[in-house]
Short mmCIF file of C-alpha atoms and ligand atoms in Angstrom, two decimals:
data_model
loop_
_atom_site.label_atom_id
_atom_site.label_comp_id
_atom_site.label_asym_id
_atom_site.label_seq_id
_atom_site.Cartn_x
_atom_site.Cartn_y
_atom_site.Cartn_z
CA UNK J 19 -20.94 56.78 0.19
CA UNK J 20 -17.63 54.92 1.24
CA UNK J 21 -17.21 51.67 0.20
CA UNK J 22 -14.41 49.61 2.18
CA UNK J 23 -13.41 46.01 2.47
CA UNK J 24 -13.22 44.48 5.74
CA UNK J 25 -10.32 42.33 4.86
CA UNK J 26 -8.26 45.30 4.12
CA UNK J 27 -5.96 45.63 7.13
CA UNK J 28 -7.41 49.39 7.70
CA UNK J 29 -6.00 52.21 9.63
CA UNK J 30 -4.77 51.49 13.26
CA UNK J 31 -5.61 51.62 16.74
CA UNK J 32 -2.25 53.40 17.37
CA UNK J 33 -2.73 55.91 14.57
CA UNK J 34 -6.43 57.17 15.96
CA UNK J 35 -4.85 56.76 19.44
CA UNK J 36 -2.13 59.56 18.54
CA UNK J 37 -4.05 62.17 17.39
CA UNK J 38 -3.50 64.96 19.61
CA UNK J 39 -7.41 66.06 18.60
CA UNK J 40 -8.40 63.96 21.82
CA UNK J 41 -7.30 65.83 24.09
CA UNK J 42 -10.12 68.39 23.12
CA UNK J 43 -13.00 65.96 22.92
CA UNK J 44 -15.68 66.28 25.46
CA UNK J 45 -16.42 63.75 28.25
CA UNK J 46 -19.65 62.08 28.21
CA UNK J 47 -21.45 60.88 30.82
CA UNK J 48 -24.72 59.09 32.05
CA UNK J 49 -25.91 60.82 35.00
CA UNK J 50 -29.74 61.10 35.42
CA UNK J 51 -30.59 58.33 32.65
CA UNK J 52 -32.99 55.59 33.84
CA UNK J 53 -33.32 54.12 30.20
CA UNK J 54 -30.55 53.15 28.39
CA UNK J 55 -31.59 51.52 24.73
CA UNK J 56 -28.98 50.50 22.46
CA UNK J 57 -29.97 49.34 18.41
CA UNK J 58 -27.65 47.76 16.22
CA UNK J 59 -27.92 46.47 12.87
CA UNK J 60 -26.27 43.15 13.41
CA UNK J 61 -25.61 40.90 16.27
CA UNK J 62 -21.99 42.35 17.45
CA UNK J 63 -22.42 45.96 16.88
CA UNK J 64 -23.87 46.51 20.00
CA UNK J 65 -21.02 45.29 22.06
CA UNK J 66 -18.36 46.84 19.44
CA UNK J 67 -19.90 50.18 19.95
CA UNK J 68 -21.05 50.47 23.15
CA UNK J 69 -20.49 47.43 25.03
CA UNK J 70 -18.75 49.66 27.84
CA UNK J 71 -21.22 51.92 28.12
CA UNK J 72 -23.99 49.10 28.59
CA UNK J 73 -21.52 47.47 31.13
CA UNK J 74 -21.92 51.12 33.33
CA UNK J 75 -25.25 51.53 33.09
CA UNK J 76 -26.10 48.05 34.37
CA UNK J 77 -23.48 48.72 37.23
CA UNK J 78 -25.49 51.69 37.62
CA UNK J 79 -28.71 50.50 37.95
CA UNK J 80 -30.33 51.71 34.33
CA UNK J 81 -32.37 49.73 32.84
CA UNK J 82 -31.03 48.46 29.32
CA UNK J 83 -32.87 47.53 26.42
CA UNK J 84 -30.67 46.26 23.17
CA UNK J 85 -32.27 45.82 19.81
CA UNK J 86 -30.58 43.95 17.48
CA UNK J 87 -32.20 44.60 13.63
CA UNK J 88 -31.28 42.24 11.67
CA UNK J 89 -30.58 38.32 12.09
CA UNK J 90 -26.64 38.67 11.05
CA UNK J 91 -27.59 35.45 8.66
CA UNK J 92 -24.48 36.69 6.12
CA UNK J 93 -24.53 40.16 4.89
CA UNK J 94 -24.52 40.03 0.88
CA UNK J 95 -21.22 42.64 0.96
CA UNK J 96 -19.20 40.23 2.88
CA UNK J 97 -15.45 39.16 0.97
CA UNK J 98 -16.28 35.99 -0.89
CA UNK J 99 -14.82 33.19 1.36
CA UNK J 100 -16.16 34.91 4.78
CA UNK J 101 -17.75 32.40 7.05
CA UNK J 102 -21.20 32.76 6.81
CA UNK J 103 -23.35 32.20 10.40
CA UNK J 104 -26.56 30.90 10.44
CA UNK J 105 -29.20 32.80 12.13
CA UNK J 106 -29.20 31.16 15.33
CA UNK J 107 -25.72 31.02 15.94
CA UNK J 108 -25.95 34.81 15.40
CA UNK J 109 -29.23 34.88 17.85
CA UNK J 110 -27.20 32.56 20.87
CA UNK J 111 -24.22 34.39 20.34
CA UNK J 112 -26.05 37.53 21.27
CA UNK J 113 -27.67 36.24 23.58
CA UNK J 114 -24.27 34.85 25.46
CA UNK J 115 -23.04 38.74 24.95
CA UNK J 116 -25.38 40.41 26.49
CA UNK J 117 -25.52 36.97 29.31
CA UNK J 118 -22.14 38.89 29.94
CA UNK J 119 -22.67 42.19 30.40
CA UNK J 120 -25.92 41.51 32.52
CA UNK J 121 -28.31 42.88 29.87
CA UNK J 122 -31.88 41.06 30.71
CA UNK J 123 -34.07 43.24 27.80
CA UNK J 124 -32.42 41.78 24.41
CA UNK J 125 -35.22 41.79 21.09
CA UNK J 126 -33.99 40.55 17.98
CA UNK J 127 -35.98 41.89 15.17
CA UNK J 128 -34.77 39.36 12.89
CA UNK J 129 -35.22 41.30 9.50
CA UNK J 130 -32.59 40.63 6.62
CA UNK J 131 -28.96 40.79 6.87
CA UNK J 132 -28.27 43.54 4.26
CA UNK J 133 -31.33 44.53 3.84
CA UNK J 134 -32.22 47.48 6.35
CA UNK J 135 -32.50 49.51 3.09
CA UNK J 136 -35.47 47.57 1.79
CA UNK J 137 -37.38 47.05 5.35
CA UNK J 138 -36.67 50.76 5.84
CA UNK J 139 -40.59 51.22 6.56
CA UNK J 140 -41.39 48.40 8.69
CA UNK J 141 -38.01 48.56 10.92
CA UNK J 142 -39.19 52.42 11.22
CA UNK J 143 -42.44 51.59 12.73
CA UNK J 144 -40.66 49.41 14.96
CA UNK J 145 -37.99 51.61 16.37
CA UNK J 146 -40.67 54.18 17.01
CA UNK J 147 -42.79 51.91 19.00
CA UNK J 148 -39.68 51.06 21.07
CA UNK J 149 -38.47 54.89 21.37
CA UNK J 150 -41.95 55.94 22.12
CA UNK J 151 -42.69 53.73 24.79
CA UNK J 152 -39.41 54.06 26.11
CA UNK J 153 -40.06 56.47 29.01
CA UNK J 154 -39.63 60.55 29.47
CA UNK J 155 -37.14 62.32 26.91
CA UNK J 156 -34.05 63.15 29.92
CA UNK J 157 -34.20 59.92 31.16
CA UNK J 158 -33.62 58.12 28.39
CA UNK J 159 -30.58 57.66 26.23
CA UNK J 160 -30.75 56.48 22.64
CA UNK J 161 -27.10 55.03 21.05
CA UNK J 162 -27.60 53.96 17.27
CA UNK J 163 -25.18 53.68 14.66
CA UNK J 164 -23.81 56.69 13.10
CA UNK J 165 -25.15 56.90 10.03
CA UNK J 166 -21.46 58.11 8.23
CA UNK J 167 -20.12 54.64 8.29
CA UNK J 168 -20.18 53.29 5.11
CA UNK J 169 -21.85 50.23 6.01
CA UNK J 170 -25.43 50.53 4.72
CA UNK J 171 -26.94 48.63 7.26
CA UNK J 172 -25.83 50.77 9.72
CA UNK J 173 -26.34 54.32 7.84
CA UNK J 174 -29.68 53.19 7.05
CA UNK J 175 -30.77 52.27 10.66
CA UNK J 176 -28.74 55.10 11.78
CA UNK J 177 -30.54 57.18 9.90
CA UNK J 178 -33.89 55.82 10.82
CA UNK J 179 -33.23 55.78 14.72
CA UNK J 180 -32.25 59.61 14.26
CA UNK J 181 -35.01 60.26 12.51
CA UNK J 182 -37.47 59.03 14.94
CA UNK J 183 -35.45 59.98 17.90
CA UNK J 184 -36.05 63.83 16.67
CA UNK J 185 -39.94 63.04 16.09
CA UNK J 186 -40.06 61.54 20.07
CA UNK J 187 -37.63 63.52 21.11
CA UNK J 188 -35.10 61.45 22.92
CA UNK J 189 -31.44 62.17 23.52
CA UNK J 190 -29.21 59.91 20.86
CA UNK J 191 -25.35 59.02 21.20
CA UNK J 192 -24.33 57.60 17.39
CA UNK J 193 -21.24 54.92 17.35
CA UNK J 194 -19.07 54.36 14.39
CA UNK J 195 -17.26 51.32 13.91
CA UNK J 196 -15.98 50.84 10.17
CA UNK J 197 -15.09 54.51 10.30
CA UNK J 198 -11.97 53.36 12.28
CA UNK J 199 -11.44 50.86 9.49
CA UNK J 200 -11.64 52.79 6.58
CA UNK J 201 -10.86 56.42 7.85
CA UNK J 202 -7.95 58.39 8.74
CA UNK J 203 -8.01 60.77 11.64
CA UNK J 204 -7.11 63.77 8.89
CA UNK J 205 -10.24 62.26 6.79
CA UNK J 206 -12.66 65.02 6.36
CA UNK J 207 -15.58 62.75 6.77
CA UNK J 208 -14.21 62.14 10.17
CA UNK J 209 -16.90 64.22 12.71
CA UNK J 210 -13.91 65.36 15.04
CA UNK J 211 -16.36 68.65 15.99
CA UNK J 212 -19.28 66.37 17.27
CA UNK J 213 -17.08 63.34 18.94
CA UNK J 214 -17.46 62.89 22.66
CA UNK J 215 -16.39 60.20 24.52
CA UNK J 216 -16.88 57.77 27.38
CA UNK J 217 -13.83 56.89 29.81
CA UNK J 218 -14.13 53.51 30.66
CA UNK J 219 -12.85 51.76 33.70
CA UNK J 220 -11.20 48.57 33.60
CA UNK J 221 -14.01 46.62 34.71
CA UNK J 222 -15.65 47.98 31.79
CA UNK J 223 -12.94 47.34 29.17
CA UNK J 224 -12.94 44.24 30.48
CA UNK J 225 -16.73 42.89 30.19
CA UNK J 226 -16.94 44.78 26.73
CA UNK J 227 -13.88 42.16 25.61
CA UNK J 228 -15.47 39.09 26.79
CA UNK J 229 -18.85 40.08 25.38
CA UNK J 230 -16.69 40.50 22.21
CA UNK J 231 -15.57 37.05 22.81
CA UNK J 232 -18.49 35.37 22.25
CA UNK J 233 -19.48 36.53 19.05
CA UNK J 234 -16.85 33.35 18.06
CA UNK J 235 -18.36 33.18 14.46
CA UNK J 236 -17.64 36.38 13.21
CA UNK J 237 -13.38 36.69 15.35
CA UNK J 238 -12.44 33.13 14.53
CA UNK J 239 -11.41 30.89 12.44
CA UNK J 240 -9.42 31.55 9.08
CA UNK J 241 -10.65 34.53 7.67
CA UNK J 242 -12.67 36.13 10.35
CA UNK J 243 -15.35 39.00 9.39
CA UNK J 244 -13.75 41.32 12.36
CA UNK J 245 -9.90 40.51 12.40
CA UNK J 246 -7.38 41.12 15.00
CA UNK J 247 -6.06 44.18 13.78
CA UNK J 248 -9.94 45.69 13.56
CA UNK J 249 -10.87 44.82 17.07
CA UNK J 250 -7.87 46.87 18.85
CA UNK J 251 -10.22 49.69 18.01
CA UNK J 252 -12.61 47.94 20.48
CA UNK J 253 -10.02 46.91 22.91
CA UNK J 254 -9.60 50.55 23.81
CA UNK J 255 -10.33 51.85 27.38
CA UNK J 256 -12.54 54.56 25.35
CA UNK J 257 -15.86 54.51 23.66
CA UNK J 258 -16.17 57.34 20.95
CA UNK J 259 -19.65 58.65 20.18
CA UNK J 260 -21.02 61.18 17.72
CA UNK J 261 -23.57 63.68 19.48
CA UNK J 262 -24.66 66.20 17.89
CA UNK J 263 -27.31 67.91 19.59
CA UNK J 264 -25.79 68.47 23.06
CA UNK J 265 -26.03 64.79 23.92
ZN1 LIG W 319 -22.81 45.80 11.66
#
């Protein structure tokens, strides 16, 4: 288990953006998906991981559902000092986010901040229903967190979605998004063998940063829960994605 702090400055954009290792990592696409559904543990992850990716497939003509998990009320592992959101700034912020990138299908769960870990069984039963019902195993794409990145929340759900994914049988795409924080790209818990990754265009770069832009409670003010320095890694005209089945 990694633990990090997300007021440490962390490793940088330009440091993952060097590695020569990309040059070798497959291209991903979406051809032949009609369902695109995206979970995230808290209101933000989403758009940090995949908010490109959601922008193409609504270009495209997929239909998109996002589940958010938790409420993002204030995660108990936040620095002392953090701002912490209430619920339904979290929910409207979201809700603005996904306004942006012309999602329609956004369900908040609303379980605990922090606690994916202790609603482990009732999130499960959700995520099946919405992976089972979610239409024909090609057609669909699943995109959950990746369960190495030392948030709990997120390992937790990640490894819940992946878990019932592989019992329904649907394709999954995992996103990190601390592992840029608190990895290196010569960390060996770094999945360089399974990356693959999604070229976005500049339309895309583009509606990912002003979905970004509207989750104002957690990038502004004093000391902001995702800093500057952190979102370059989300400013990039890539998305990264573990995928380790064959996608
Ligand atoms: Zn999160």
């Amino acid at each position: 288990m990694v633990t990090f702090d997300s007021d440490d400055p962390g490793t940088s954009a330009g440091e993952w953006r060097q590695d020569p290792r990309w040059g070798s990592v497959p291209a991903l696409t979406i051809a032949g998906v009609r369902h695109l559904v995206v979970l995230a543990a808290h209101p933000d992850d989403e758009t940090l991981g995949a908010g490109g990716l959601i922008a193409r497939a609504v270009e495209h003509g997929v239909e998109v559902t996002v589940v958010v998990v938790t409420d993002g009320s204030g995660d108990p592992s936040a620095p002392v000092g953090v701002r912490v959101p209430d619920a339904a700034v979290r929910a409207a912020e979201a809700e603005a986010a996904m306004a942006e990138l012309g999602v329609v299908d956004l369900r908040l769960l609303g379980f605990r901040d922090g606690a994916v870990r202790e609603e482990r069984d009732d999130i499960a039963v959700a995520v099946h229903e919405i992976l089972r019902s979610a239409g024909a195993a090609p057609d669909t794409l699943v995109v959950a967190p990746w369960p190495g990145d030392g948030h709990r929340d997120h390992r937790v759900l990640g490894e819940i979605v992946a878990d019932v994914a592989r019992r329904v049988g649907r394709r999954l795409w995992q996103y990190p998004i601390w592992m840029w924080h608190w990895a290196t790209p010569s960390h060996p818990d770094v999945p360089w063998g399974t990356f693959a990754a999604v070229p976005l265009s500049r339309p895309e770069t583009t509606a990912k940063g002003t979905a970004l832009g509207r989750y104002v409670s957690q990038t502004e003010g004093e000391r902001p829960m995702l800093h500057a320095r952190f979102l370059q890694h989300f400013a990039h005209d890539v998305e990264v994605f573990v995928v380790a089945h064959g996608g």
